[in-house]
mmCIF file of C-alpha atoms in Angstrom:
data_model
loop_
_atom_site.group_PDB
_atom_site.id
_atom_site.type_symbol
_atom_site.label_atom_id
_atom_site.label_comp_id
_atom_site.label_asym_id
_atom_site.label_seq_id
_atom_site.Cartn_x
_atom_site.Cartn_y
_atom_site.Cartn_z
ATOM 1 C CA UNK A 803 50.153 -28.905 123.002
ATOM 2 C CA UNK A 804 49.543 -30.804 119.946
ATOM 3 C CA UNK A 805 48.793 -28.661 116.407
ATOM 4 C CA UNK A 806 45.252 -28.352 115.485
ATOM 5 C CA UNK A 807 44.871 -29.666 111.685
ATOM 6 C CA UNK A 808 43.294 -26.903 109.762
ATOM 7 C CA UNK A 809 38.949 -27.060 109.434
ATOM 8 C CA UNK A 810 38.359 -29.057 106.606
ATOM 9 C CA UNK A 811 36.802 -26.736 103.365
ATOM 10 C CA UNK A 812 33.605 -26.552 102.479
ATOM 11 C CA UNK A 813 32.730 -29.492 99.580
ATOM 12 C CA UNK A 814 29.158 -29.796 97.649
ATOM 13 C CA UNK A 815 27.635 -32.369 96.586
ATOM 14 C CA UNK A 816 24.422 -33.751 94.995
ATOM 15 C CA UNK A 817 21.608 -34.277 98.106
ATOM 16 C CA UNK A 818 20.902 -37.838 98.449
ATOM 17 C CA UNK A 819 18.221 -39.398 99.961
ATOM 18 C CA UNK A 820 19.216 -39.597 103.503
ATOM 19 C CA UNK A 821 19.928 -35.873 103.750
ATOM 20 C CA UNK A 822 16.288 -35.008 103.301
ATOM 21 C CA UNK A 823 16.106 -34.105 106.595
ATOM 22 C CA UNK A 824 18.783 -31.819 106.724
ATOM 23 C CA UNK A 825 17.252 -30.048 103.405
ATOM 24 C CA UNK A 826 14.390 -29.677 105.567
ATOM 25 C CA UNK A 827 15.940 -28.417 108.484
ATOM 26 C CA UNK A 828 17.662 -25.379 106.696
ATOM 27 C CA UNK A 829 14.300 -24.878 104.557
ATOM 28 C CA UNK A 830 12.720 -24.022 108.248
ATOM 29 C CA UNK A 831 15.958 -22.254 108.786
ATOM 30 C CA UNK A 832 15.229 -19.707 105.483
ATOM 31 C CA UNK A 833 11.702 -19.504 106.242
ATOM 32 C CA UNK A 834 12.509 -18.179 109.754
ATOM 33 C CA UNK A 835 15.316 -15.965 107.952
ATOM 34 C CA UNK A 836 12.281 -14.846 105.950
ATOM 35 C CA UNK A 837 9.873 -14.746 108.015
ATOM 36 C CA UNK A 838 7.524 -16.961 106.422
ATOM 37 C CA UNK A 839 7.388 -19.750 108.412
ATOM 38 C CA UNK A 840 2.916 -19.423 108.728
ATOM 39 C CA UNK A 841 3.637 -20.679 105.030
ATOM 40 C CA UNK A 842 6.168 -23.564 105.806
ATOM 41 C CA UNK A 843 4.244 -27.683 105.178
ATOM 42 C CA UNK A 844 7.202 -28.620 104.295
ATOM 43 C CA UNK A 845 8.223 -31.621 105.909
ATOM 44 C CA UNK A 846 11.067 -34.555 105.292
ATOM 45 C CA UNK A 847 8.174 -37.123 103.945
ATOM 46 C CA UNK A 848 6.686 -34.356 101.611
ATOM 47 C CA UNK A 849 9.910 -33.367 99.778
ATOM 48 C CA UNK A 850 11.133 -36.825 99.665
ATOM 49 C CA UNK A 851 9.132 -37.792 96.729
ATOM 50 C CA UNK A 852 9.608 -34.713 94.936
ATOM 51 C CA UNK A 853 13.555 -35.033 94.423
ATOM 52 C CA UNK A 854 13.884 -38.759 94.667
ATOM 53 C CA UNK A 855 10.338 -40.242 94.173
ATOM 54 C CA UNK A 856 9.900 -42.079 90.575
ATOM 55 C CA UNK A 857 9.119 -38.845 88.576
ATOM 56 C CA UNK A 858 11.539 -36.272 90.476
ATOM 57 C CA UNK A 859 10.297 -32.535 89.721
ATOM 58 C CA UNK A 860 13.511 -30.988 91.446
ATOM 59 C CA UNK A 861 16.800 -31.337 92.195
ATOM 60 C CA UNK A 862 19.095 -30.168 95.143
ATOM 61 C CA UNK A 863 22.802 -29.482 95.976
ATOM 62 C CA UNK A 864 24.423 -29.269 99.248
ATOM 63 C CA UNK A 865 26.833 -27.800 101.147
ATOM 64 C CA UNK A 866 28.612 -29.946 103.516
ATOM 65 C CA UNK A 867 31.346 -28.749 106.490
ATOM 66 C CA UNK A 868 32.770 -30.563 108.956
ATOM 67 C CA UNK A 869 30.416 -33.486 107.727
ATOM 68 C CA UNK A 870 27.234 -31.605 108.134
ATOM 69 C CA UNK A 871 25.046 -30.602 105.562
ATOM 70 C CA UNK A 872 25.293 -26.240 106.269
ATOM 71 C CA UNK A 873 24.152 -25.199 102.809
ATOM 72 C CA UNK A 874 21.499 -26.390 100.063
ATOM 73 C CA UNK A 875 20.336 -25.151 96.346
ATOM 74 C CA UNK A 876 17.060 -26.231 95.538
ATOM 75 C CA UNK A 877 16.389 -25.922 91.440
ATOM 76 C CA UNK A 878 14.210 -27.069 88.960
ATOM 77 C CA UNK A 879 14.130 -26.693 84.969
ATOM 78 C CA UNK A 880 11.676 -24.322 83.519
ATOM 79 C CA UNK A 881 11.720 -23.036 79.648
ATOM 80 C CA UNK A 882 11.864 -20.108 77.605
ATOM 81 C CA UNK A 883 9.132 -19.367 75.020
ATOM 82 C CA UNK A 884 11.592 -16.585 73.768
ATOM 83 C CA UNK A 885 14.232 -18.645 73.669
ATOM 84 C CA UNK A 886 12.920 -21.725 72.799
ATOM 85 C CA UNK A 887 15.054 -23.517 75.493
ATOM 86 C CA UNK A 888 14.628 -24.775 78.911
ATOM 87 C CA UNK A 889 16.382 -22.825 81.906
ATOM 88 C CA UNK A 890 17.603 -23.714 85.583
ATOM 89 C CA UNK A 891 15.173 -22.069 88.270
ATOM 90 C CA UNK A 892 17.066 -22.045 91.678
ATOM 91 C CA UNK A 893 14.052 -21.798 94.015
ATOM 92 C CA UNK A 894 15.729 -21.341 97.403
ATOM 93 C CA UNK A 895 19.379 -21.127 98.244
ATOM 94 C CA UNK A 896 20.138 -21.112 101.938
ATOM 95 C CA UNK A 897 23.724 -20.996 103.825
ATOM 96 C CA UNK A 898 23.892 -21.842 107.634
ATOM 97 C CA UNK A 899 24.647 -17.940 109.141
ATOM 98 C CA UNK A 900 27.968 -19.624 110.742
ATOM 99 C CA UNK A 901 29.252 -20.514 107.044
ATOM 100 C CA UNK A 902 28.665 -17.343 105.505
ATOM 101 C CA UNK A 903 31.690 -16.328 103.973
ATOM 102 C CA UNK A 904 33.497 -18.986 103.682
ATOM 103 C CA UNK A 905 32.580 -19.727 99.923
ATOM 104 C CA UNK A 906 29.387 -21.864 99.674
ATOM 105 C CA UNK A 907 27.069 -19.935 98.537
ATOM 106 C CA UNK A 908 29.473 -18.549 95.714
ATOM 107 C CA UNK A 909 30.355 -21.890 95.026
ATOM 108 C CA UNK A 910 26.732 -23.520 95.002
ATOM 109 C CA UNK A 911 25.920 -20.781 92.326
ATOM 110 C CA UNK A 912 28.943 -21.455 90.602
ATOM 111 C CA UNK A 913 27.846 -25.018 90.488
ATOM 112 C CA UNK A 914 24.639 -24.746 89.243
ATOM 113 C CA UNK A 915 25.824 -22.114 86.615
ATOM 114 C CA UNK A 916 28.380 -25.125 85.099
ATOM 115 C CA UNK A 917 25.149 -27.456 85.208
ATOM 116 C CA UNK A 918 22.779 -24.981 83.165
ATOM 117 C CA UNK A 919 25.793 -24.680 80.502
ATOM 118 C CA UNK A 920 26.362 -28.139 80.217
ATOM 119 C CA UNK A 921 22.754 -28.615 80.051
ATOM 120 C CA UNK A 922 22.260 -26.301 76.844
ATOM 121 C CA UNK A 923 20.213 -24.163 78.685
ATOM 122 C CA UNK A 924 19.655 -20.591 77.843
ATOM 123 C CA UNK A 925 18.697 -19.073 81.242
ATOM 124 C CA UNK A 926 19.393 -19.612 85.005
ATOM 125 C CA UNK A 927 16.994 -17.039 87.482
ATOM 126 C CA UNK A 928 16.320 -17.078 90.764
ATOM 127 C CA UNK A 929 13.893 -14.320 93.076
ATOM 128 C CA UNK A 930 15.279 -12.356 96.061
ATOM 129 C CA UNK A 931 12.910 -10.548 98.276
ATOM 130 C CA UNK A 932 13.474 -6.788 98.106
ATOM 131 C CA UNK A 933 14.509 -6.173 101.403
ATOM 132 C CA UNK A 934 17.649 -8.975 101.374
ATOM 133 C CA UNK A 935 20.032 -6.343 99.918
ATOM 134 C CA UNK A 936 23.364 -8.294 101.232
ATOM 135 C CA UNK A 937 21.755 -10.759 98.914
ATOM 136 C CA UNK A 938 21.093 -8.498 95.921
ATOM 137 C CA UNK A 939 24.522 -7.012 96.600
ATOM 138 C CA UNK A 940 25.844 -10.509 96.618
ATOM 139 C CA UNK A 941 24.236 -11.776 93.303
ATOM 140 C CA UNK A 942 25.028 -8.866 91.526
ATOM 141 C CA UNK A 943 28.388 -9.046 92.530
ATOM 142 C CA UNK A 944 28.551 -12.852 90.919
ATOM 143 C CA UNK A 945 27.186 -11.237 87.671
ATOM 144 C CA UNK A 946 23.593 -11.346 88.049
ATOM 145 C CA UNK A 947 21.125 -8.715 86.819
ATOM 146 C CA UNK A 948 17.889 -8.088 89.443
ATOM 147 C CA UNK A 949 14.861 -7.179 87.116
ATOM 148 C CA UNK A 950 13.411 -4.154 88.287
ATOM 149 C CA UNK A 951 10.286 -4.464 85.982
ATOM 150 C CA UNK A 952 8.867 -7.913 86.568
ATOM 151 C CA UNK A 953 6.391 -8.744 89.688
ATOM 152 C CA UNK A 954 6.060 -12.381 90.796
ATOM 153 C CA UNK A 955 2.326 -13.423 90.570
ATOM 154 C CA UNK A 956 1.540 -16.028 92.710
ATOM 155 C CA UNK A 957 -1.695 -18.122 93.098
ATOM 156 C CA UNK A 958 -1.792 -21.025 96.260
ATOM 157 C CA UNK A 959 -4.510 -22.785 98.264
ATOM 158 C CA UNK A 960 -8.200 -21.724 98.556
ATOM 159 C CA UNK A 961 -7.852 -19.068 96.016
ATOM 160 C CA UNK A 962 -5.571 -21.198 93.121
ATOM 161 C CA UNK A 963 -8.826 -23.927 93.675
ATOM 162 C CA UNK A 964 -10.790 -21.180 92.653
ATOM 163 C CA UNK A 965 -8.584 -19.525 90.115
ATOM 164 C CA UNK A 966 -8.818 -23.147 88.470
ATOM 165 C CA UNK A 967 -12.445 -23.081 87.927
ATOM 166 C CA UNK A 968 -11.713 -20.128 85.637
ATOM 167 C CA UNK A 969 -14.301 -17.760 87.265
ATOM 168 C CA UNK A 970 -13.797 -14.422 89.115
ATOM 169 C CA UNK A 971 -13.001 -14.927 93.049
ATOM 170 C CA UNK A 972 -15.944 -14.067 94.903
ATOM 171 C CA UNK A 973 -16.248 -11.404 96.296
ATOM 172 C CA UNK A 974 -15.737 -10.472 99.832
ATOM 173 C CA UNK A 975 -18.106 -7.769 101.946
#
């Protein structure tokens, strides 16, 4: 019987145009994992612009095995009034259940650590829902520290029209 060559590891990578799909198929993947998808529009022609269109707003890592994209780090820069420099903001970072513990997600946060430092920049956050403790465990494991006094606030559709128009919401009977 002829030896079986070990799996290849893990690698990551910077997403590239043609693995927009993928990207979307594992943000369906979280959302499910979240259950959120009644929020999910995301689709491959939607994000497409948004990390490779001609004024890119966010940037993405993956996590490749076996040539398959299994893993992905979405982030974006925000900035720091306090400290008066800009910061990495990892929206969503999602590993394939079957590649759990073998190192990407450690690695993908590694990664986008080594980019914030060589970027100069003074912060790198991220949000976990509540209820993910093997997540909280995880991140605080890597270092992190999970705010206990800060709330997201959140304003989307219908109501962030509204919110624009700078009046109160109306009121509902």
């Amino acid at each position: 019987m002829p030896e079986r060559s070990p799996p290849e590891p893990p690698t990551l990578r910077a997403a590239e145009p043609h693995d927009v799909p993928a990207i979307v198929g594992l943000i369906r993947e979280l959302a499910e994992f979240e259950r959120l998808t009644h929020l999910l529009k995301v689709t491959p022609e939607t994000l497409h612009p948004h990390l490779f269109g001609p004024r890119p707003v966010a940037e993405c890592l993956v996590g490749e095995a076996g040539g398959r994209v299994v893993a992905f780090a979405l982030f974006f820069t925000n900035f720091s009034t306090f400290l008066a420099q800009p910061g990495l903001y990892l929206e969503d970072l999602y590993v394939q259940p079957a590649h759990r513990g073998s190192g990407l997600g450690r690695a993908l946060l590694a990664q986008l650590g080594r980019i914030a430092v060589a970027r100069g920049y003074g912060r790198f956050e991220w949000s976990v829902l509540d209820w993910n403790e093997n997540a909280i465990r995880f991140y605080q494991r890597m270092g992190a520290t999970v705010l206990p006094d800060w709330r997201i606030c959140r304003v989307t559709g219908d109501a962030l029209q509204a919110f624009a128009t700078g009046l109160p919401p109306a009121s509902t009977p």
